[in-house]
């Protein structure tokens, strides 16, 4: 418990953890894809030609850039139960007698390049899912309204035919 390896292995783990967080915005891009298709009827050709390159570029470029920046800023250190963004030694920014050897920008890096983007993506997914849900509910109501009107029309046409045949006999 508490074993993190050496500084190089901890730095490597932090780099790959930061890089792995790209999976979260990739999930958001799937929700964006569905929203654009369901709500705005974007064609597959437009999606593949214009939008999908952006959907790949944003997560990859951002997370590769922040992973490399974290290496140069030396912010990948033992923090909590694994190696990611933190100071070395842990807590050196809070204890005046303890001098930080690495990770002087860990707090700034953690906020602006990890926490705030995470909150941004969470906000977008909520918005996009709401848009998809409202669209689907409206489509369902329209479809049910159409089916109800058609059912009433068929029933009334059937009763008229039945009434007219009774009159003829």
Short mmCIF file of N, CA and C in Angstrom, two decimals:
data_model
loop_
_atom_site.label_atom_id
_atom_site.label_comp_id
_atom_site.label_asym_id
_atom_site.label_seq_id
_atom_site.Cartn_x
_atom_site.Cartn_y
_atom_site.Cartn_z
N UNK A 1 0.83 -1.21 0.00
CA UNK A 1 0.00 0.00 0.00
C UNK A 1 0.86 1.25 0.00
N UNK A 2 0.51 2.18 -0.83
CA UNK A 2 1.25 3.43 -0.89
C UNK A 2 2.50 3.38 -1.73
N UNK A 3 2.80 2.24 -2.35
CA UNK A 3 4.00 2.14 -3.19
C UNK A 3 3.69 2.72 -4.57
N UNK A 4 4.53 3.66 -5.00
CA UNK A 4 4.30 4.31 -6.29
C UNK A 4 5.42 4.04 -7.28
N UNK A 5 6.40 3.24 -6.92
CA UNK A 5 7.54 3.04 -7.80
C UNK A 5 8.49 4.21 -7.64
N UNK A 6 9.24 4.48 -8.70
CA UNK A 6 10.16 5.63 -8.64
C UNK A 6 9.54 6.82 -9.37
N UNK A 7 10.25 7.92 -9.42
CA UNK A 7 9.72 9.14 -10.03
C UNK A 7 9.40 8.96 -11.52
N UNK A 8 10.24 8.20 -12.22
CA UNK A 8 10.00 7.98 -13.66
C UNK A 8 8.72 7.17 -13.90
N UNK A 9 8.53 6.12 -13.10
CA UNK A 9 7.31 5.31 -13.29
C UNK A 9 6.07 6.10 -12.88
N UNK A 10 6.22 6.95 -11.85
CA UNK A 10 5.09 7.78 -11.42
C UNK A 10 4.77 8.83 -12.49
N UNK A 11 5.79 9.41 -13.08
CA UNK A 11 5.59 10.38 -14.17
C UNK A 11 4.91 9.71 -15.35
N UNK A 12 5.35 8.49 -15.69
CA UNK A 12 4.73 7.76 -16.81
C UNK A 12 3.26 7.47 -16.51
N UNK A 13 2.97 7.04 -15.27
CA UNK A 13 1.58 6.77 -14.91
C UNK A 13 0.75 8.05 -15.01
N UNK A 14 1.25 9.15 -14.50
CA UNK A 14 0.52 10.42 -14.57
C UNK A 14 0.27 10.85 -16.00
N UNK A 15 1.28 10.67 -16.86
CA UNK A 15 1.14 11.02 -18.28
C UNK A 15 0.00 10.23 -18.90
N UNK A 16 -0.02 8.91 -18.65
CA UNK A 16 -1.04 8.07 -19.28
C UNK A 16 -2.42 8.24 -18.64
N UNK A 17 -2.47 8.58 -17.37
CA UNK A 17 -3.76 8.89 -16.75
C UNK A 17 -4.34 10.14 -17.41
N UNK A 18 -3.49 11.18 -17.56
CA UNK A 18 -3.95 12.42 -18.21
C UNK A 18 -4.36 12.14 -19.66
N UNK A 19 -3.59 11.35 -20.36
CA UNK A 19 -3.93 11.00 -21.74
C UNK A 19 -5.22 10.19 -21.79
N UNK A 20 -5.41 9.31 -20.81
CA UNK A 20 -6.60 8.47 -20.77
C UNK A 20 -7.88 9.23 -20.48
N UNK A 21 -7.75 10.42 -19.91
CA UNK A 21 -8.96 11.20 -19.66
C UNK A 21 -9.59 11.69 -20.96
N UNK A 22 -8.93 11.46 -22.09
CA UNK A 22 -9.51 11.80 -23.39
C UNK A 22 -10.74 10.94 -23.68
N UNK A 23 -10.89 9.82 -22.99
CA UNK A 23 -12.06 8.98 -23.22
C UNK A 23 -13.34 9.70 -22.83
N UNK A 24 -13.26 10.58 -21.86
CA UNK A 24 -14.46 11.30 -21.42
C UNK A 24 -14.99 12.23 -22.52
N UNK A 25 -14.16 13.13 -23.09
CA UNK A 25 -14.71 13.95 -24.18
C UNK A 25 -15.08 13.13 -25.41
N UNK A 26 -14.44 11.97 -25.60
CA UNK A 26 -14.86 11.12 -26.72
C UNK A 26 -16.30 10.65 -26.50
N UNK A 27 -16.66 10.33 -25.27
CA UNK A 27 -18.05 9.97 -24.97
C UNK A 27 -18.97 11.13 -25.26
N UNK A 28 -18.52 12.33 -24.94
CA UNK A 28 -19.32 13.52 -25.21
C UNK A 28 -19.54 13.69 -26.71
N UNK A 29 -18.53 13.36 -27.49
CA UNK A 29 -18.65 13.49 -28.94
C UNK A 29 -19.68 12.52 -29.49
N UNK A 30 -19.84 11.36 -28.86
CA UNK A 30 -20.90 10.44 -29.29
C UNK A 30 -22.27 11.05 -29.03
N UNK A 31 -22.43 11.68 -27.86
CA UNK A 31 -23.70 12.34 -27.56
C UNK A 31 -23.93 13.49 -28.53
N UNK A 32 -22.88 14.25 -28.85
CA UNK A 32 -22.99 15.33 -29.84
C UNK A 32 -23.44 14.77 -31.19
N UNK A 33 -22.86 13.65 -31.59
CA UNK A 33 -23.23 13.02 -32.86
C UNK A 33 -24.73 12.71 -32.88
N UNK A 34 -25.22 12.07 -31.81
CA UNK A 34 -26.64 11.73 -31.76
C UNK A 34 -27.52 12.96 -31.74
N UNK A 35 -27.09 13.99 -31.02
CA UNK A 35 -27.88 15.22 -30.97
C UNK A 35 -27.97 15.84 -32.37
N UNK A 36 -26.85 15.91 -33.08
CA UNK A 36 -26.86 16.52 -34.41
C UNK A 36 -27.73 15.72 -35.38
N UNK A 37 -27.69 14.41 -35.28
CA UNK A 37 -28.50 13.57 -36.18
C UNK A 37 -29.97 13.61 -35.79
N UNK A 38 -30.27 13.46 -34.50
CA UNK A 38 -31.67 13.38 -34.06
C UNK A 38 -32.35 14.74 -34.10
N UNK A 39 -31.70 15.75 -33.56
CA UNK A 39 -32.36 17.07 -33.44
C UNK A 39 -32.26 17.89 -34.72
N UNK A 40 -31.09 17.88 -35.35
CA UNK A 40 -30.87 18.77 -36.49
C UNK A 40 -30.81 18.06 -37.83
N UNK A 41 -31.07 16.76 -37.84
CA UNK A 41 -31.11 15.96 -39.08
C UNK A 41 -29.87 16.13 -39.95
N UNK A 42 -28.70 16.18 -39.32
CA UNK A 42 -27.45 16.31 -40.07
C UNK A 42 -27.20 14.98 -40.78
N UNK A 43 -26.90 15.04 -42.06
CA UNK A 43 -26.70 13.82 -42.84
C UNK A 43 -25.37 13.16 -42.47
N UNK A 44 -25.29 11.88 -42.76
CA UNK A 44 -24.06 11.13 -42.48
C UNK A 44 -22.89 11.67 -43.31
N UNK A 45 -23.18 12.14 -44.51
CA UNK A 45 -22.11 12.68 -45.36
C UNK A 45 -21.53 13.95 -44.73
N UNK A 46 -22.39 14.84 -44.26
CA UNK A 46 -21.92 16.06 -43.60
C UNK A 46 -21.18 15.71 -42.31
N UNK A 47 -21.71 14.74 -41.56
CA UNK A 47 -21.04 14.31 -40.32
C UNK A 47 -19.64 13.82 -40.62
N UNK A 48 -19.52 12.92 -41.59
CA UNK A 48 -18.23 12.31 -41.89
C UNK A 48 -17.25 13.32 -42.48
N UNK A 49 -17.73 14.24 -43.29
CA UNK A 49 -16.85 15.17 -43.98
C UNK A 49 -16.41 16.34 -43.11
N UNK A 50 -17.34 16.93 -42.41
CA UNK A 50 -17.04 18.19 -41.71
C UNK A 50 -16.97 18.09 -40.18
N UNK A 51 -17.81 17.27 -39.60
CA UNK A 51 -17.95 17.30 -38.15
C UNK A 51 -17.08 16.25 -37.46
N UNK A 52 -17.01 15.03 -38.00
CA UNK A 52 -16.23 13.98 -37.35
C UNK A 52 -14.75 14.31 -37.20
N UNK A 53 -14.10 14.95 -38.18
CA UNK A 53 -12.70 15.31 -37.94
C UNK A 53 -12.53 16.20 -36.70
N UNK A 54 -13.43 17.15 -36.52
CA UNK A 54 -13.41 17.99 -35.33
C UNK A 54 -13.64 17.16 -34.07
N UNK A 55 -14.55 16.19 -34.17
CA UNK A 55 -14.88 15.35 -33.01
C UNK A 55 -13.69 14.49 -32.57
N UNK A 56 -12.80 14.17 -33.49
CA UNK A 56 -11.58 13.43 -33.13
C UNK A 56 -10.47 14.38 -32.71
N UNK A 57 -10.38 15.48 -33.38
CA UNK A 57 -9.28 16.42 -33.15
C UNK A 57 -9.31 17.03 -31.75
N UNK A 58 -10.47 17.44 -31.29
CA UNK A 58 -10.57 18.13 -30.00
C UNK A 58 -10.07 17.26 -28.85
N UNK A 59 -10.61 16.05 -28.64
CA UNK A 59 -10.11 15.25 -27.52
C UNK A 59 -8.63 14.86 -27.66
N UNK A 60 -8.24 14.46 -28.85
CA UNK A 60 -6.85 14.02 -29.03
C UNK A 60 -5.88 15.17 -28.84
N UNK A 61 -6.13 16.27 -29.52
CA UNK A 61 -5.21 17.40 -29.45
C UNK A 61 -5.12 17.95 -28.03
N UNK A 62 -6.25 18.14 -27.37
CA UNK A 62 -6.24 18.69 -26.03
C UNK A 62 -5.50 17.78 -25.05
N UNK A 63 -5.80 16.50 -25.07
CA UNK A 63 -5.22 15.60 -24.07
C UNK A 63 -3.77 15.22 -24.37
N UNK A 64 -3.40 15.14 -25.62
CA UNK A 64 -1.98 14.93 -25.92
C UNK A 64 -1.19 16.17 -25.49
N UNK A 65 -1.72 17.35 -25.78
CA UNK A 65 -1.05 18.60 -25.41
C UNK A 65 -0.92 18.72 -23.89
N UNK A 66 -2.00 18.46 -23.15
CA UNK A 66 -1.92 18.59 -21.69
C UNK A 66 -1.04 17.51 -21.07
N UNK A 67 -0.99 16.34 -21.67
CA UNK A 67 -0.11 15.28 -21.17
C UNK A 67 1.35 15.67 -21.33
N UNK A 68 1.69 16.21 -22.48
CA UNK A 68 3.07 16.65 -22.72
C UNK A 68 3.41 17.86 -21.86
N UNK A 69 2.45 18.79 -21.72
CA UNK A 69 2.68 19.96 -20.86
C UNK A 69 2.91 19.53 -19.42
N UNK A 70 2.20 18.52 -18.98
CA UNK A 70 2.38 18.01 -17.62
C UNK A 70 3.76 17.43 -17.40
N UNK A 71 4.33 16.82 -18.44
CA UNK A 71 5.70 16.32 -18.34
C UNK A 71 6.67 17.47 -18.12
N UNK A 72 6.55 18.51 -18.93
CA UNK A 72 7.47 19.65 -18.82
C UNK A 72 7.27 20.43 -17.52
N UNK A 73 6.03 20.51 -17.05
CA UNK A 73 5.76 21.23 -15.80
C UNK A 73 6.06 20.38 -14.56
N UNK A 74 6.40 19.12 -14.77
CA UNK A 74 6.72 18.18 -13.70
C UNK A 74 5.60 18.09 -12.66
N UNK A 75 4.36 18.01 -13.14
CA UNK A 75 3.22 17.95 -12.23
C UNK A 75 2.72 16.53 -12.00
N UNK A 76 3.28 15.54 -12.69
CA UNK A 76 2.85 14.16 -12.49
C UNK A 76 3.67 13.55 -11.37
N UNK A 77 3.04 13.49 -10.21
CA UNK A 77 3.69 13.01 -8.99
C UNK A 77 2.70 12.18 -8.20
N UNK A 78 3.18 11.55 -7.14
CA UNK A 78 2.31 10.78 -6.26
C UNK A 78 1.28 11.72 -5.64
N UNK A 79 0.01 11.41 -5.84
CA UNK A 79 -1.05 12.23 -5.24
C UNK A 79 -2.20 11.30 -4.88
N UNK A 80 -2.44 11.15 -3.61
CA UNK A 80 -3.51 10.24 -3.18
C UNK A 80 -3.09 8.81 -3.35
N UNK A 81 -3.91 8.03 -4.04
CA UNK A 81 -3.66 6.60 -4.19
C UNK A 81 -2.95 6.23 -5.49
N UNK A 82 -2.65 7.19 -6.32
CA UNK A 82 -1.95 6.90 -7.56
C UNK A 82 -1.18 8.14 -8.00
N UNK A 83 -0.50 8.04 -9.09
CA UNK A 83 0.30 9.16 -9.60
C UNK A 83 -0.50 9.91 -10.65
N UNK A 84 -0.66 11.20 -10.41
CA UNK A 84 -1.29 12.06 -11.40
C UNK A 84 -0.84 13.47 -11.14
N UNK A 85 -1.72 14.41 -10.96
CA UNK A 85 -1.34 15.80 -10.79
C UNK A 85 -1.16 16.09 -9.30
N UNK A 86 0.01 16.56 -8.96
CA UNK A 86 0.28 16.87 -7.56
C UNK A 86 1.69 17.41 -7.38
N UNK A 87 1.99 17.84 -6.16
CA UNK A 87 3.32 18.35 -5.84
C UNK A 87 4.16 17.20 -5.29
N UNK A 88 5.46 17.41 -5.29
CA UNK A 88 6.36 16.45 -4.69
C UNK A 88 7.33 17.20 -3.79
N UNK A 89 7.35 16.90 -2.55
CA UNK A 89 6.57 15.93 -1.80
C UNK A 89 5.12 16.40 -1.63
N UNK A 90 4.19 15.43 -1.45
CA UNK A 90 2.78 15.79 -1.31
C UNK A 90 2.56 16.77 -0.16
N UNK A 91 1.76 17.80 -0.41
CA UNK A 91 1.42 18.79 0.60
C UNK A 91 2.45 19.90 0.79
N UNK A 92 3.48 19.93 -0.06
CA UNK A 92 4.52 20.94 0.11
C UNK A 92 4.01 22.36 -0.12
N UNK A 93 2.93 22.51 -0.84
CA UNK A 93 2.38 23.85 -1.07
C UNK A 93 1.62 24.37 0.15
N UNK A 94 1.25 23.48 1.08
CA UNK A 94 0.49 23.89 2.25
C UNK A 94 1.35 24.04 3.50
N UNK A 95 2.53 23.42 3.50
CA UNK A 95 3.41 23.47 4.68
C UNK A 95 4.59 24.39 4.36
N UNK A 96 4.70 25.54 5.04
CA UNK A 96 5.73 26.53 4.70
C UNK A 96 7.17 25.99 4.84
N UNK A 97 7.42 25.10 5.81
CA UNK A 97 8.78 24.59 6.01
C UNK A 97 9.19 23.57 4.95
N UNK A 98 8.23 23.05 4.21
CA UNK A 98 8.49 22.00 3.22
C UNK A 98 8.61 22.62 1.84
N UNK A 99 9.76 22.46 1.22
CA UNK A 99 9.99 23.04 -0.10
C UNK A 99 9.57 22.04 -1.20
N UNK A 100 8.84 22.52 -2.20
CA UNK A 100 8.42 21.67 -3.32
C UNK A 100 9.61 21.40 -4.24
N UNK A 101 9.82 20.13 -4.54
CA UNK A 101 10.88 19.76 -5.48
C UNK A 101 10.34 19.72 -6.91
N UNK A 102 9.10 19.31 -7.03
CA UNK A 102 8.44 19.20 -8.34
C UNK A 102 6.99 19.63 -8.21
N UNK A 103 6.40 20.03 -9.32
CA UNK A 103 4.97 20.31 -9.35
C UNK A 103 4.58 21.68 -8.83
N UNK A 104 5.40 22.67 -9.09
CA UNK A 104 5.07 24.03 -8.65
C UNK A 104 3.74 24.52 -9.23
N UNK A 105 3.39 24.04 -10.40
CA UNK A 105 2.17 24.49 -11.08
C UNK A 105 1.06 23.45 -11.01
N UNK A 106 1.16 22.52 -10.08
CA UNK A 106 0.19 21.42 -10.02
C UNK A 106 -1.23 21.92 -9.79
N UNK A 107 -1.42 22.87 -8.91
CA UNK A 107 -2.77 23.37 -8.64
C UNK A 107 -3.35 24.06 -9.86
N UNK A 108 -2.56 24.92 -10.48
CA UNK A 108 -3.00 25.60 -11.70
C UNK A 108 -3.28 24.60 -12.81
N UNK A 109 -2.38 23.68 -13.00
CA UNK A 109 -2.54 22.65 -14.02
C UNK A 109 -3.80 21.82 -13.75
N UNK A 110 -3.97 21.42 -12.50
CA UNK A 110 -5.12 20.59 -12.14
C UNK A 110 -6.44 21.29 -12.37
N UNK A 111 -6.49 22.59 -12.07
CA UNK A 111 -7.74 23.33 -12.26
C UNK A 111 -8.03 23.60 -13.72
N UNK A 112 -7.10 24.23 -14.40
CA UNK A 112 -7.35 24.71 -15.76
C UNK A 112 -7.25 23.65 -16.85
N UNK A 113 -6.49 22.61 -16.60
CA UNK A 113 -6.30 21.62 -17.66
C UNK A 113 -6.93 20.27 -17.34
N UNK A 114 -7.53 20.16 -16.16
CA UNK A 114 -8.22 18.91 -15.83
C UNK A 114 -9.61 19.16 -15.26
N UNK A 115 -9.72 19.89 -14.17
CA UNK A 115 -11.02 20.07 -13.50
C UNK A 115 -11.99 20.91 -14.31
N UNK A 116 -11.56 22.07 -14.76
CA UNK A 116 -12.48 22.94 -15.53
C UNK A 116 -12.93 22.30 -16.84
N UNK A 117 -12.02 21.68 -17.60
CA UNK A 117 -12.52 20.98 -18.81
C UNK A 117 -13.51 19.86 -18.47
N UNK A 118 -13.26 19.16 -17.37
CA UNK A 118 -14.18 18.10 -16.95
C UNK A 118 -15.56 18.67 -16.66
N UNK A 119 -15.62 19.78 -15.94
CA UNK A 119 -16.89 20.44 -15.66
C UNK A 119 -17.55 20.96 -16.94
N UNK A 120 -16.74 21.50 -17.85
CA UNK A 120 -17.25 21.98 -19.14
C UNK A 120 -17.92 20.85 -19.91
N UNK A 121 -17.22 19.69 -19.99
CA UNK A 121 -17.78 18.56 -20.73
C UNK A 121 -19.03 18.02 -20.05
N UNK A 122 -19.05 18.02 -18.71
CA UNK A 122 -20.27 17.59 -18.00
C UNK A 122 -21.44 18.50 -18.31
N UNK A 123 -21.18 19.80 -18.34
CA UNK A 123 -22.25 20.75 -18.68
C UNK A 123 -22.78 20.53 -20.08
N UNK A 124 -21.87 20.29 -21.02
CA UNK A 124 -22.30 20.05 -22.40
C UNK A 124 -23.11 18.77 -22.54
N UNK A 125 -22.68 17.72 -21.87
CA UNK A 125 -23.42 16.46 -22.03
C UNK A 125 -24.83 16.60 -21.46
N UNK A 126 -24.99 17.31 -20.37
CA UNK A 126 -26.34 17.53 -19.81
C UNK A 126 -27.18 18.30 -20.83
N UNK A 127 -26.62 19.35 -21.40
CA UNK A 127 -27.35 20.14 -22.40
C UNK A 127 -27.72 19.30 -23.60
N UNK A 128 -26.77 18.56 -24.13
CA UNK A 128 -27.02 17.76 -25.33
C UNK A 128 -28.03 16.64 -25.08
N UNK A 129 -27.95 15.99 -23.92
CA UNK A 129 -28.90 14.93 -23.61
C UNK A 129 -30.31 15.52 -23.44
N UNK A 130 -30.41 16.70 -22.82
CA UNK A 130 -31.71 17.36 -22.70
C UNK A 130 -32.30 17.69 -24.07
N UNK A 131 -31.47 18.19 -24.97
CA UNK A 131 -31.94 18.51 -26.32
C UNK A 131 -32.45 17.25 -27.02
N UNK A 132 -31.70 16.15 -26.90
CA UNK A 132 -32.12 14.88 -27.52
C UNK A 132 -33.42 14.40 -26.88
N UNK A 133 -33.51 14.45 -25.56
CA UNK A 133 -34.70 13.97 -24.87
C UNK A 133 -35.93 14.79 -25.26
N UNK A 134 -35.81 16.10 -25.27
CA UNK A 134 -36.94 16.96 -25.64
C UNK A 134 -37.35 16.70 -27.08
N UNK A 135 -36.39 16.53 -27.97
CA UNK A 135 -36.70 16.24 -29.37
C UNK A 135 -37.44 14.92 -29.51
N UNK A 136 -36.97 13.89 -28.82
CA UNK A 136 -37.60 12.57 -28.91
C UNK A 136 -39.01 12.63 -28.33
N UNK A 137 -39.19 13.33 -27.20
CA UNK A 137 -40.53 13.46 -26.61
C UNK A 137 -41.48 14.17 -27.57
N UNK A 138 -41.02 15.25 -28.19
CA UNK A 138 -41.87 15.97 -29.16
C UNK A 138 -42.21 15.09 -30.36
N UNK A 139 -41.23 14.36 -30.86
CA UNK A 139 -41.49 13.47 -32.00
C UNK A 139 -42.50 12.39 -31.61
N UNK A 140 -42.36 11.86 -30.40
CA UNK A 140 -43.28 10.83 -29.94
C UNK A 140 -44.69 11.38 -29.81
N UNK A 141 -44.83 12.58 -29.26
CA UNK A 141 -46.15 13.19 -29.13
C UNK A 141 -46.78 13.44 -30.50
N UNK A 142 -45.98 13.92 -31.44
CA UNK A 142 -46.49 14.16 -32.79
C UNK A 142 -46.94 12.85 -33.42
N UNK A 143 -46.14 11.82 -33.26
CA UNK A 143 -46.47 10.51 -33.83
C UNK A 143 -47.74 9.96 -33.19
N UNK A 144 -47.86 10.06 -31.87
CA UNK A 144 -49.06 9.58 -31.20
C UNK A 144 -50.29 10.38 -31.61
N UNK A 145 -50.14 11.69 -31.76
CA UNK A 145 -51.24 12.54 -32.21
C UNK A 145 -51.70 12.13 -33.60
N UNK A 146 -50.75 11.88 -34.49
CA UNK A 146 -51.07 11.45 -35.84
C UNK A 146 -51.80 10.10 -35.82
N UNK A 147 -51.28 9.16 -35.02
CA UNK A 147 -51.92 7.84 -34.94
C UNK A 147 -53.33 7.95 -34.37
N UNK A 148 -53.52 8.80 -33.36
CA UNK A 148 -54.85 8.99 -32.77
C UNK A 148 -55.81 9.57 -33.79
N UNK A 149 -55.39 10.61 -34.51
CA UNK A 149 -56.24 11.24 -35.52
C UNK A 149 -56.59 10.24 -36.62
N UNK A 150 -55.63 9.44 -37.03
CA UNK A 150 -55.86 8.44 -38.07
C UNK A 150 -56.83 7.37 -37.59
N UNK A 151 -56.66 6.97 -36.34
CA UNK A 151 -57.55 5.96 -35.75
C UNK A 151 -58.99 6.48 -35.69
N UNK A 152 -59.14 7.72 -35.25
CA UNK A 152 -60.47 8.33 -35.19
C UNK A 152 -61.06 8.44 -36.59
N UNK A 153 -60.26 8.81 -37.56
CA UNK A 153 -60.73 8.95 -38.94
C UNK A 153 -61.18 7.61 -39.50
N UNK A 154 -60.41 6.56 -39.24
CA UNK A 154 -60.77 5.23 -39.74
C UNK A 154 -62.05 4.74 -39.08
N UNK A 155 -62.17 4.97 -37.76
CA UNK A 155 -63.37 4.54 -37.05
C UNK A 155 -64.61 5.28 -37.56
N UNK A 156 -64.47 6.59 -37.77
CA UNK A 156 -65.64 7.35 -38.24
C UNK A 156 -65.99 6.96 -39.66
N UNK A 157 -65.03 6.66 -40.52
CA UNK A 157 -65.33 6.19 -41.88
C UNK A 157 -65.99 4.83 -41.84
N UNK A 158 -65.57 3.97 -40.94
CA UNK A 158 -66.17 2.65 -40.80
C UNK A 158 -67.60 2.73 -40.32
N UNK A 159 -67.91 3.63 -39.39
CA UNK A 159 -69.26 3.79 -38.88
C UNK A 159 -70.17 4.36 -39.95
N UNK A 160 -69.66 5.29 -40.75
CA UNK A 160 -70.47 5.87 -41.82
C UNK A 160 -70.85 4.81 -42.83
N UNK A 161 -69.89 3.96 -43.19
CA UNK A 161 -70.19 2.91 -44.16
C UNK A 161 -71.22 1.94 -43.59
N UNK A 162 -71.03 1.62 -42.30
CA UNK A 162 -71.96 0.71 -41.65
C UNK A 162 -73.36 1.32 -41.58
N UNK A 163 -73.47 2.58 -41.30
CA UNK A 163 -74.75 3.27 -41.20
C UNK A 163 -75.42 3.34 -42.56
N UNK A 164 -74.62 3.62 -43.60
CA UNK A 164 -75.23 3.74 -44.92
C UNK A 164 -75.70 2.41 -45.45
N UNK A 165 -75.03 1.32 -45.11
CA UNK A 165 -75.47 0.00 -45.56
C UNK A 165 -76.73 -0.40 -44.81
N UNK A 166 -76.85 0.03 -43.54
CA UNK A 166 -78.08 -0.27 -42.81
C UNK A 166 -79.26 0.48 -43.39
N UNK A 167 -79.02 1.68 -43.86
CA UNK A 167 -80.09 2.46 -44.46
C UNK A 167 -80.55 1.86 -45.78
N UNK A 168 -79.63 1.28 -46.51
CA UNK A 168 -79.98 0.72 -47.81
C UNK A 168 -80.77 -0.58 -47.69
N UNK A 169 -80.60 -1.30 -46.64
CA UNK A 169 -81.31 -2.57 -46.54
C UNK A 169 -82.65 -2.42 -45.96
#
